[in-house]
Coordinates of C-alpha atoms and ligand atoms in Angstrom, one line a residue:
M100 CA 136.5 151.0 152.3
T101 CA 136.8 152.0 156.0
S102 CA 133.8 153.4 157.9
S103 CA 135.3 156.9 157.9
E104 CA 135.6 156.7 154.1
V105 CA 132.0 155.7 153.4
P106 CA 130.0 158.6 152.0
F107 CA 126.7 159.2 153.7
S108 CA 123.8 161.5 152.6
Q109 CA 121.4 162.6 155.3
A110 CA 119.1 164.0 152.6
A111 CA 118.9 160.5 151.0
E112 CA 117.8 159.1 154.4
N113 CA 115.2 161.8 154.7
N114 CA 113.7 161.6 151.3
K115 CA 113.8 157.8 150.6
G116 CA 110.4 157.2 152.3
P117 CA 108.5 159.9 150.3
I118 CA 110.2 158.7 147.1
L119 CA 109.2 155.1 147.8
Q120 CA 105.5 156.2 148.0
V121 CA 105.8 157.7 144.5
L122 CA 107.6 154.7 143.0
Q123 CA 105.1 152.3 144.5
Q124 CA 102.4 154.2 142.6
H125 CA 104.3 154.3 139.2
C126 CA 106.3 151.1 139.3
Q127 CA 103.6 148.5 140.0
A128 CA 104.4 146.1 137.2
P129 CA 107.6 144.0 137.5
G130 CA 110.4 145.3 135.4
T131 CA 113.9 146.7 135.1
L132 CA 114.9 150.0 136.6
L133 CA 118.0 152.0 135.7
E134 CA 119.0 154.5 138.4
I135 CA 121.2 157.3 137.0
G136 CA 123.6 159.1 139.4
A137 CA 123.0 156.7 142.3
G138 CA 125.4 158.7 144.5
T139 CA 126.2 157.0 147.8
G140 CA 124.0 154.0 146.9
Q141 CA 121.7 154.6 149.9
H142 CA 118.6 154.9 147.6
A143 CA 119.5 151.8 145.7
A144 CA 120.1 149.7 148.8
W145 CA 116.9 150.7 150.5
L146 CA 114.4 151.3 147.7
S147 CA 115.3 148.1 145.9
A148 CA 114.6 146.1 149.0
Q149 CA 111.2 147.7 149.3
L150 CA 110.4 147.1 145.6
P151 CA 111.7 143.5 145.1
H152 CA 109.6 143.1 141.9
L153 CA 112.0 145.5 140.2
Q154 CA 115.4 144.6 138.9
W155 CA 117.2 147.6 140.2
Q156 CA 120.3 148.6 138.3
P157 CA 122.2 151.5 140.1
S158 CA 124.7 153.4 138.0
D159 CA 127.0 156.4 138.5
V160 CA 130.4 157.7 137.3
P161 CA 133.2 155.2 138.1
D162 CA 134.5 157.1 141.2
N163 CA 131.2 156.5 143.0
L164 CA 131.0 152.8 142.4
P165 CA 133.0 151.7 145.5
A166 CA 130.6 153.5 147.8
I167 CA 127.6 152.1 146.1
R168 CA 129.0 148.6 146.4
H169 CA 129.6 149.2 150.0
W170 CA 126.1 150.4 150.8
L171 CA 124.6 147.4 148.8
S172 CA 126.7 145.0 150.8
Q173 CA 125.4 146.3 154.2
T174 CA 121.8 145.1 153.9
P175 CA 119.9 142.3 152.1
N176 CA 118.6 143.7 148.9
P177 CA 118.1 142.5 145.3
A178 CA 119.9 145.4 143.6
R179 CA 122.3 144.5 140.8
P180 CA 126.0 145.4 141.1
P181 CA 126.5 149.1 140.1
L182 CA 127.2 150.0 136.6
A183 CA 129.7 152.7 135.4
L184 CA 127.6 155.2 133.5
D185 CA 128.7 158.7 132.8
V186 CA 125.8 160.2 130.9
T187 CA 128.3 161.8 128.4
G188 CA 129.6 158.3 127.5
E189 CA 128.4 154.9 126.4
W190 CA 125.0 153.9 127.8
P191 CA 123.8 150.3 128.5
A192 CA 121.7 148.9 125.7
G193 CA 118.6 148.5 127.7
P194 CA 115.7 148.7 127.2
F195 CA 114.4 149.5 130.7
D196 CA 110.9 149.7 132.0
Y197 CA 111.8 152.4 134.5
L198 CA 114.4 155.1 134.8
F199 CA 115.0 156.9 138.1
T200 CA 117.3 159.8 139.0
A201 CA 117.5 161.9 142.1
N202 CA 119.2 165.2 142.6
T203 CA 121.2 165.0 139.4
F204 CA 119.5 167.6 137.0
H205 CA 120.9 170.5 139.1
I206 CA 124.3 169.0 139.3
M207 CA 124.8 168.1 135.6
A208 CA 125.3 171.0 133.2
Q209 CA 122.2 171.7 131.2
P210 CA 123.4 170.0 127.9
L211 CA 124.2 166.9 130.0
V212 CA 120.7 166.9 131.4
A213 CA 119.4 167.1 127.8
R214 CA 121.6 164.2 126.8
C215 CA 120.4 162.2 129.9
I216 CA 116.8 162.7 128.8
A217 CA 117.5 161.9 125.2
E218 CA 119.6 158.7 125.9
G219 CA 117.2 157.6 128.7
C220 CA 114.1 158.0 126.5
L221 CA 115.8 156.0 123.7
R222 CA 116.1 153.1 126.2
L223 CA 112.8 153.4 127.8
N224 CA 110.2 150.8 126.8
E225 CA 107.0 152.0 125.4
G226 CA 104.7 152.4 128.4
G227 CA 107.8 152.9 130.6
R228 CA 108.3 155.7 133.2
F229 CA 111.1 158.1 133.7
M230 CA 111.0 159.6 137.3
V231 CA 113.1 162.6 138.2
Y232 CA 113.4 163.7 141.9
G233 CA 114.8 167.1 142.8
P234 CA 114.1 170.8 143.1
F235 CA 112.6 172.5 140.1
N236 CA 111.6 176.0 139.1
Y237 CA 108.2 176.9 137.7
D238 CA 107.8 179.7 135.1
G239 CA 111.4 180.7 135.9
Q240 CA 110.5 181.2 139.6
F241 CA 112.0 179.5 142.7
T242 CA 109.5 177.7 144.8
S243 CA 111.1 178.8 148.0
D244 CA 113.8 181.1 149.5
S245 CA 115.8 178.0 150.4
N246 CA 115.8 176.8 146.8
R247 CA 117.0 180.3 145.7
Q248 CA 119.8 180.1 148.3
F249 CA 120.6 176.5 147.2
N250 CA 120.8 177.7 143.6
G251 CA 123.2 180.5 144.6
W252 CA 125.4 177.9 146.4
L253 CA 125.3 175.6 143.4
K254 CA 126.3 178.4 141.0
A255 CA 129.2 179.5 143.3
A256 CA 130.6 176.0 143.2
D257 CA 130.1 175.7 139.4
P258 CA 128.2 178.2 137.1
Q259 CA 127.0 175.3 135.0
R260 CA 125.0 173.9 137.9
G261 CA 121.6 175.1 138.8
I262 CA 118.0 174.4 139.4
R263 CA 116.2 173.6 136.1
D264 CA 112.9 174.9 134.9
K265 CA 110.2 172.3 134.8
E266 CA 109.0 173.7 131.5
W267 CA 112.4 173.2 129.9
I268 CA 112.6 169.7 131.2
E269 CA 109.1 169.0 129.8
Q270 CA 110.2 170.4 126.4
E271 CA 113.2 168.1 126.3
F272 CA 111.1 165.1 127.1
A273 CA 108.5 166.2 124.5
R274 CA 111.3 166.1 121.9
H275 CA 111.5 162.4 122.6
G276 CA 107.8 161.7 122.6
R277 CA 107.3 161.7 126.4
Q278 CA 105.0 163.8 128.4
C279 CA 104.7 164.7 132.1
L280 CA 102.2 162.3 133.6
A281 CA 102.5 163.4 137.2
D282 CA 104.2 166.1 139.4
H283 CA 104.4 165.0 143.0
E284 CA 105.2 167.4 145.8
M285 CA 107.9 166.2 148.1
P286 CA 109.2 167.5 151.5
A287 CA 111.8 170.2 151.6
N288 CA 110.6 171.9 148.3
N289 CA 111.4 169.0 146.1
R290 CA 109.3 167.2 143.5
V291 CA 109.1 164.0 141.6
L292 CA 108.3 164.5 137.9
V293 CA 107.1 161.4 136.1
F294 CA 107.4 161.2 132.4
G295 CA 106.0 158.5 130.1
Ligands
LIG2 C1 123.8 165.4 144.4 S1 124.4 163.8 143.9 C2 122.8 162.8 144.1 C3 123.1 161.4 144.5 C4 121.9 160.6 144.8 N1 121.1 160.3 143.6 C5 121.1 161.2 145.9 O1 120.0 161.7 145.6 O2 121.5 161.2 147.0 C6 124.5 164.0 142.2 C7 125.0 162.7 141.4 O3 125.0 162.9 140.0 C8 126.1 162.2 139.5 N2 126.6 162.7 138.2 C9 127.1 164.0 138.0 N3 127.5 164.1 136.7 C10 127.2 162.9 136.1 C11 127.4 162.3 134.8 N4 127.9 163.1 133.9 N5 127.0 161.1 134.6 C12 126.4 160.3 135.6 N6 126.2 160.8 136.8 C13 126.6 162.0 137.1 C14 127.2 162.4 140.6 O4 128.2 161.4 140.5 C15 126.4 162.2 141.9 O5 126.3 160.9 142.3

């Protein structure tokens, strides 16, 4: 992969520090962490290096794996080689102590988000934590004008995309016996929801 082909996310650079603070709080015990929709791999490369007590397993759809491999190769880090995981397909057996996903619930169609929650919860150890970063709505309301505009942009690209309601996400987790343990405010009108 040449340098001009390497995907880069400025947002991932901006939010990795605030996300680390939340993970440090909720991932204190050593364990395995499955990252779903790892994207460029920037989070996996940096966060896994800051949290070396975790066995960090990045995953994404097959097309994204070369970029993730590239990012992981650029810095010393303990992340495992990326795994091909389309949430609609076969999932790794697990179990995992932690699940983490960033900026995926507004990209996946709603039934895929439900599947992601269901399959993830099945593979989450008792006492495990499922952490979801992204923008969310509350009581059907956008939390900012910029999130409203972002949602319009998402829908124009694909009507199946869109910012999800926190209450709906909570309901889906509740169907699998998990409740929302924490809801952290993040910069740029994002949140981290922690389920367990
Ligand atoms: C906006 S990107 C976020 C990437 C990264 N987590 C971040 O925060 O920078 C959305 C990610 O969701 C992944 N994704 C979309 N549909 C998926 C699916 N069906 N299964 C697994 N990952 C999926 C995409 O491949 C992409 O990496």
